[in-house]
mmCIF file of C-alpha atoms and ligand atoms in Angstrom:
data_model
loop_
_atom_site.group_PDB
_atom_site.id
_atom_site.type_symbol
_atom_site.label_atom_id
_atom_site.label_comp_id
_atom_site.label_asym_id
_atom_site.label_seq_id
_atom_site.Cartn_x
_atom_site.Cartn_y
_atom_site.Cartn_z
ATOM 1 C CA MET A 89 -33.193 -17.286 24.816
ATOM 2 C CA LYS A 90 -32.378 -19.946 22.242
ATOM 3 C CA VAL A 91 -33.874 -17.891 19.478
ATOM 4 C CA LEU A 92 -31.944 -14.865 20.342
ATOM 5 C CA LEU A 93 -28.740 -16.853 20.417
ATOM 6 C CA LEU A 94 -29.521 -18.332 17.013
ATOM 7 C CA VAL A 95 -30.163 -14.993 15.466
ATOM 8 C CA PHE A 96 -27.013 -13.498 17.008
ATOM 9 C CA THR A 97 -24.907 -16.335 15.766
ATOM 10 C CA MET A 98 -26.331 -15.965 12.196
ATOM 11 C CA VAL A 99 -25.606 -12.314 12.104
ATOM 12 C CA VAL A 100 -22.037 -12.751 13.167
ATOM 13 C CA ALA A 101 -21.569 -15.681 10.706
ATOM 14 C CA MET A 102 -22.906 -13.465 7.861
ATOM 15 C CA ALA A 103 -20.716 -10.549 8.863
ATOM 16 C CA GLN A 104 -17.660 -12.905 8.940
ATOM 17 C CA ASP A 105 -18.492 -14.074 5.471
ATOM 18 C CA GLU A 106 -18.736 -10.520 4.192
ATOM 19 C CA PHE A 107 -15.577 -9.567 6.008
ATOM 20 C CA LYS A 108 -13.715 -12.482 4.415
ATOM 21 C CA SER A 109 -14.951 -11.796 0.859
ATOM 22 C CA ARG A 110 -14.121 -8.143 1.189
ATOM 23 C CA GLU A 111 -10.678 -9.102 2.462
ATOM 24 C CA ASP A 112 -10.101 -11.455 -0.436
ATOM 25 C CA ALA A 113 -11.206 -8.899 -3.004
ATOM 26 C CA ALA A 114 -8.976 -6.244 -1.411
ATOM 27 C CA ALA A 115 -6.050 -8.660 -1.367
ATOM 28 C CA ALA A 116 -6.580 -9.434 -5.053
ATOM 29 C CA ALA A 117 -6.627 -5.694 -5.985
ATOM 30 C CA ALA A 118 -3.501 -5.011 -3.894
ATOM 31 C CA THR A 119 -1.653 -7.916 -5.454
ATOM 32 C CA THR A 120 -2.637 -6.691 -8.984
ATOM 33 C CA LEU A 121 -1.230 -3.212 -8.211
ATOM 34 C CA ILE A 122 2.127 -4.690 -6.802
ATOM 35 C CA GLN A 123 2.510 -7.152 -9.663
ATOM 36 C CA GLU A 124 1.662 -4.749 -12.497
ATOM 37 C CA LEU A 125 3.984 -2.171 -10.969
ATOM 38 C CA GLY A 126 6.833 -4.666 -10.520
ATOM 39 C CA SER A 127 6.603 -5.871 -14.160
ATOM 40 C CA ALA A 128 6.299 -2.329 -15.575
ATOM 41 C CA LEU A 129 9.388 -1.337 -13.544
ATOM 42 C CA LYS A 130 11.332 -4.401 -14.787
ATOM 43 C CA THR A 131 10.465 -3.763 -18.456
ATOM 44 C CA ASN A 132 11.381 -0.064 -18.294
ATOM 45 C CA MET A 133 14.571 -0.647 -16.260
ATOM 46 C CA ALA A 134 15.681 -3.222 -18.831
ATOM 47 C CA ALA A 135 14.827 -0.892 -21.762
ATOM 48 C CA GLY A 136 16.274 2.365 -20.511
ATOM 49 C CA GLY A 137 17.651 2.055 -16.935
ATOM 50 C CA PRO A 138 16.392 3.886 -13.895
ATOM 51 C CA GLU A 139 16.141 7.187 -15.757
ATOM 52 C CA ALA A 140 13.452 5.612 -18.055
ATOM 53 C CA ALA A 141 11.811 3.684 -15.217
ATOM 54 C CA ILE A 142 11.163 6.808 -13.070
ATOM 55 C CA THR A 143 7.839 7.359 -14.867
ATOM 56 C CA VAL A 144 6.688 3.986 -13.752
ATOM 57 C CA CYS A 145 6.769 4.777 -10.030
ATOM 58 C CA ARG A 146 5.675 8.361 -10.683
ATOM 59 C CA ASP A 147 2.942 8.072 -13.364
ATOM 60 C CA ILE A 148 2.119 4.420 -13.897
ATOM 61 C CA ALA A 149 1.689 3.521 -10.275
ATOM 62 C CA PRO A 150 -1.019 6.226 -9.652
ATOM 63 C CA THR A 151 -2.682 5.278 -13.032
ATOM 64 C CA ILE A 152 -2.906 1.655 -12.045
ATOM 65 C CA ALA A 153 -4.230 2.624 -8.592
ATOM 66 C CA ASN A 154 -6.777 5.020 -10.184
ATOM 67 C CA ASP A 155 -7.948 2.387 -12.666
ATOM 68 C CA LEU A 156 -8.382 -0.078 -9.814
ATOM 69 C CA SER A 157 -10.273 2.637 -7.824
ATOM 70 C CA LEU A 158 -12.624 3.345 -10.789
ATOM 71 C CA LYS A 159 -13.213 -0.432 -11.415
ATOM 72 C CA THR A 160 -14.014 -1.270 -7.836
ATOM 73 C CA GLY A 161 -15.422 2.035 -6.340
ATOM 74 C CA TRP A 162 -12.856 1.855 -3.578
ATOM 75 C CA LYS A 163 -9.969 4.190 -2.849
ATOM 76 C CA VAL A 164 -6.792 2.365 -3.815
ATOM 77 C CA THR A 165 -3.483 4.095 -3.000
ATOM 78 C CA ARG A 166 0.159 3.549 -2.072
ATOM 79 C CA VAL A 167 1.629 4.971 1.107
ATOM 80 C CA GLY A 168 5.262 5.035 2.308
ATOM 81 C CA THR A 169 6.985 4.538 5.591
ATOM 82 C CA ARG A 170 9.154 7.526 4.507
ATOM 83 C CA VAL A 171 7.684 9.528 1.691
ATOM 84 C CA ARG A 172 8.875 10.943 -1.593
ATOM 85 C CA ASN A 173 5.633 12.485 -2.835
ATOM 86 C CA THR A 174 4.126 14.233 0.305
ATOM 87 C CA MET A 175 0.911 15.007 -1.710
ATOM 88 C CA MET A 176 0.154 11.327 -2.493
ATOM 89 C CA GLY A 177 2.162 8.908 -0.380
ATOM 90 C CA MET A 178 1.527 10.143 3.120
ATOM 91 C CA PRO A 179 -0.115 7.586 5.490
ATOM 92 C CA ASP A 180 -3.056 8.715 7.600
ATOM 93 C CA GLU A 181 -3.314 7.777 11.272
ATOM 94 C CA TRP A 182 -4.791 4.349 10.639
ATOM 95 C CA GLU A 183 -2.280 3.599 7.939
ATOM 96 C CA GLN A 184 0.554 4.706 10.201
ATOM 97 C CA ILE A 185 -0.562 2.167 12.814
ATOM 98 C CA GLY A 186 -0.685 -0.531 10.090
ATOM 99 C CA LEU A 187 2.727 0.255 8.862
ATOM 100 C CA GLU A 188 4.186 0.092 12.351
ATOM 101 C CA TYR A 189 2.505 -3.321 12.755
ATOM 102 C CA PHE A 190 4.037 -4.567 9.450
ATOM 103 C CA SER A 191 7.513 -3.362 10.429
ATOM 104 C CA GLU A 192 7.422 -5.161 13.737
ATOM 105 C CA GLU A 193 6.114 -8.338 12.091
ATOM 106 C CA ILE A 194 8.847 -8.238 9.410
ATOM 107 C CA ASP A 195 11.473 -7.764 12.009
ATOM 108 C CA ALA A 196 10.076 -10.673 13.947
ATOM 109 C CA GLY A 197 10.451 -12.836 10.797
ATOM 110 C CA THR A 198 6.713 -13.178 9.774
ATOM 111 C CA ALA A 199 6.415 -14.185 6.106
ATOM 112 C CA LEU A 200 5.266 -11.331 3.881
ATOM 113 C CA GLU A 201 2.495 -13.332 2.319
ATOM 114 C CA ASP A 202 0.932 -13.802 5.731
ATOM 115 C CA LEU A 203 0.788 -10.101 6.444
ATOM 116 C CA SER A 204 -2.211 -7.828 5.971
ATOM 117 C CA TYR A 205 -3.956 -5.261 8.129
ATOM 118 C CA THR A 206 -7.758 -5.099 8.086
ATOM 119 C CA GLU A 207 -10.410 -3.249 10.031
ATOM 120 C CA VAL A 208 -13.885 -1.802 9.825
ATOM 121 C CA VAL A 209 -13.698 1.804 10.978
ATOM 122 C CA THR A 210 -16.168 4.606 11.464
ATOM 123 C CA GLU A 211 -15.318 8.044 10.302
ATOM 124 C CA GLY A 212 -18.046 10.536 11.065
ATOM 125 C CA LYS A 213 -21.231 8.730 10.073
ATOM 126 C CA GLN A 214 -19.673 6.602 7.409
ATOM 127 C CA GLN A 215 -18.354 3.078 7.977
ATOM 128 C CA TYR A 216 -15.375 1.832 5.903
ATOM 129 C CA PHE A 217 -13.662 -1.484 5.433
ATOM 130 C CA ARG A 218 -9.943 -0.754 5.337
ATOM 131 C CA TYR A 219 -7.186 -3.052 4.090
ATOM 132 C CA MET A 220 -3.423 -2.783 3.751
ATOM 133 C CA LYS A 221 -0.775 -5.021 2.211
ATOM 134 C CA PRO A 222 2.925 -4.473 2.755
ATOM 135 C CA ILE A 223 5.259 -3.243 -0.141
ATOM 136 C CA VAL A 224 8.816 -4.410 0.541
ATOM 137 C CA THR A 225 12.011 -3.060 -0.906
ATOM 138 C CA GLN A 226 13.558 -5.287 -3.640
ATOM 139 C CA PRO A 227 16.923 -4.990 -5.246
ATOM 140 C CA LEU A 228 15.503 -3.190 -8.216
ATOM 141 C CA CYS A 229 13.964 -0.453 -6.005
ATOM 142 C CA LEU A 230 17.369 0.667 -4.762
ATOM 143 C CA SER A 231 18.362 2.619 -7.781
ATOM 144 C CA CYS A 232 15.767 5.147 -6.719
ATOM 145 C CA HIS A 233 15.099 4.407 -3.072
ATOM 146 C CA GLY A 234 18.515 3.122 -1.910
ATOM 147 C CA PRO A 235 21.502 4.871 -0.285
ATOM 148 C CA SER A 236 23.024 7.752 -2.208
ATOM 149 C CA ASP A 237 26.115 5.663 -3.282
ATOM 150 C CA VAL A 238 23.805 3.205 -5.125
ATOM 151 C CA MET A 239 21.790 5.937 -6.930
ATOM 152 C CA SER A 240 23.159 7.470 -10.146
ATOM 153 C CA PRO A 241 23.935 11.196 -10.230
ATOM 154 C CA ALA A 242 21.290 11.594 -12.976
ATOM 155 C CA ILE A 243 18.581 10.006 -10.762
ATOM 156 C CA GLN A 244 19.700 12.072 -7.751
ATOM 157 C CA ALA A 245 19.490 15.234 -9.750
ATOM 158 C CA MET A 246 15.986 14.310 -11.014
ATOM 159 C CA LEU A 247 14.821 13.463 -7.477
ATOM 160 C CA ASP A 248 16.266 16.728 -6.114
ATOM 161 C CA GLN A 249 14.517 18.702 -8.838
ATOM 162 C CA HIS A 250 11.036 17.084 -8.501
ATOM 163 C CA TYR A 251 11.012 16.032 -4.831
ATOM 164 C CA PRO A 252 12.886 18.597 -2.768
ATOM 165 C CA HIS A 253 11.393 17.090 0.384
ATOM 166 C CA ASP A 254 12.182 13.466 -0.582
ATOM 167 C CA GLN A 255 12.519 11.150 2.444
ATOM 168 C CA ALA A 256 12.251 7.837 0.510
ATOM 169 C CA THR A 257 15.879 6.979 0.225
ATOM 170 C CA ASP A 258 18.327 4.804 2.199
ATOM 171 C CA TYR A 259 16.113 1.809 2.078
ATOM 172 C CA THR A 260 17.688 -1.662 2.226
ATOM 173 C CA VAL A 261 16.445 -4.896 0.530
ATOM 174 C CA GLY A 262 13.756 -6.600 2.640
ATOM 175 C CA GLU A 263 12.808 -3.396 4.456
ATOM 176 C CA LEU A 264 9.235 -2.256 4.553
ATOM 177 C CA ARG A 265 8.841 0.453 1.865
ATOM 178 C CA GLY A 266 5.167 1.064 2.388
ATOM 179 C CA ALA A 267 1.817 -0.442 1.667
ATOM 180 C CA VAL A 268 -1.085 -0.650 -0.762
ATOM 181 C CA SER A 269 -4.006 0.807 1.119
ATOM 182 C CA ILE A 270 -7.650 0.154 0.217
ATOM 183 C CA LYS A 271 -10.701 1.896 1.672
ATOM 184 C CA GLN A 272 -14.199 0.634 0.869
ATOM 185 C CA PRO A 273 -17.218 2.661 1.895
ATOM 186 C CA LEU A 274 -19.926 0.417 3.477
ATOM 187 C CA ASP A 275 -23.612 0.984 2.990
HETATM 188 C C1 HEC B 115 13.364 4.607 -11.445
HETATM 189 C C2 HEC B 115 13.116 5.130 -10.172
HETATM 190 C C3 HEC B 115 12.247 4.275 -9.166
HETATM 191 C C4 HEC B 115 12.344 3.018 -8.957
HETATM 192 C C5 HEC B 115 13.249 1.956 -9.583
HETATM 193 C C6 HEC B 115 11.384 2.705 -7.889
HETATM 194 N N1 HEC B 115 10.776 3.869 -7.534
HETATM 195 FE FE1 HEC B 115 9.298 4.067 -6.118
HETATM 196 N N2 HEC B 115 9.150 5.992 -6.482
HETATM 197 C C7 HEC B 115 9.854 6.718 -7.465
HETATM 198 C C8 HEC B 115 9.319 8.054 -7.584
HETATM 199 C C9 HEC B 115 9.812 9.129 -8.496
HETATM 200 C C10 HEC B 115 8.227 8.202 -6.633
HETATM 201 C C11 HEC B 115 7.404 9.336 -6.352
HETATM 202 C C12 HEC B 115 6.095 9.078 -7.092
HETATM 203 C C13 HEC B 115 5.064 10.191 -7.072
HETATM 204 O O1 HEC B 115 5.402 11.352 -7.443
HETATM 205 O O2 HEC B 115 3.925 9.927 -6.572
HETATM 206 C C14 HEC B 115 8.142 6.867 -6.020
HETATM 207 C C15 HEC B 115 7.217 6.562 -4.999
HETATM 208 C C16 HEC B 115 7.044 5.285 -4.457
HETATM 209 C C17 HEC B 115 6.049 4.979 -3.457
HETATM 210 C C18 HEC B 115 4.929 5.879 -2.921
HETATM 211 C C19 HEC B 115 5.240 6.580 -1.609
HETATM 212 C C20 HEC B 115 6.175 7.762 -1.740
HETATM 213 O O3 HEC B 115 7.217 7.671 -1.230
HETATM 214 O O4 HEC B 115 5.827 8.736 -2.391
HETATM 215 C C21 HEC B 115 6.291 3.694 -3.168
HETATM 216 C C22 HEC B 115 5.447 2.862 -2.108
HETATM 217 C C23 HEC B 115 7.308 3.212 -3.894
HETATM 218 N N3 HEC B 115 7.820 4.210 -4.677
HETATM 219 C C24 HEC B 115 7.831 1.924 -3.905
HETATM 220 C C25 HEC B 115 8.788 1.394 -4.741
HETATM 221 C C26 HEC B 115 9.173 -0.011 -4.814
HETATM 222 C C27 HEC B 115 8.629 -1.058 -3.921
HETATM 223 C C28 HEC B 115 10.106 -0.158 -5.797
HETATM 224 C C29 HEC B 115 10.718 -1.392 -6.266
HETATM 225 C C30 HEC B 115 9.890 -2.513 -6.596
HETATM 226 C C31 HEC B 115 10.274 1.162 -6.344
HETATM 227 N N4 HEC B 115 9.413 2.056 -5.744
HETATM 228 C C32 HEC B 115 11.184 1.478 -7.381
HETATM 229 C C33 HEC B 115 10.880 6.253 -8.240
HETATM 230 C C34 HEC B 115 11.307 4.907 -8.303
#
């Protein structure tokens, strides 16, 4: 009985270690994506305004996410609570639950840095470690995700042209915009 208990405890302890190290690695990758995106946006906005910065959220964000995916072997993406690019930014069922959890916690006043959503899930025969970190609306996001009176006519025309089904407007500062989502296949 004692032996069994010992073995069981060890297995759980090891699993917890692995969980924690996977969680830390995923958090680091998500933070990299959010920070690199933020600084690219700031640089481009300063240089050429929102019209120049549009490529950052459109082209640079997926490039950084793809680079991270290649480097780590995980799927690294961005999803939105309301989506502009329905091909790329749509949350799946698991991500939807995570986004709802984040919204509730933000409304309840939980500090952003304390928020993440992590779970080991089984899909078919494959197990995955899944992780999400919230992306929150900042003042500089409003020129492309804010209410229409904040967005320039040039930006609105560009969005109408490229994203006819755009839902990602009318956000306010501090509101949950979406999340970085990371999916790691487990052996
Ligand atoms: C200059 C315009 C512009 C600015 C500023 C901007 N975005 Fe975006 N954003 C876009 C465009 C365009 C897309 C669609 C990208 C695509 O085609 O995948 C997008 C997509 C996104 C997505 C992916 C989900 C979706 O709706 O498709 C997230 C998340 C996002 N933006 C967050 C932010 C955040 C957070 C900020 C501020 C830090 C921000 N954006 C600032 C233009 C912008």
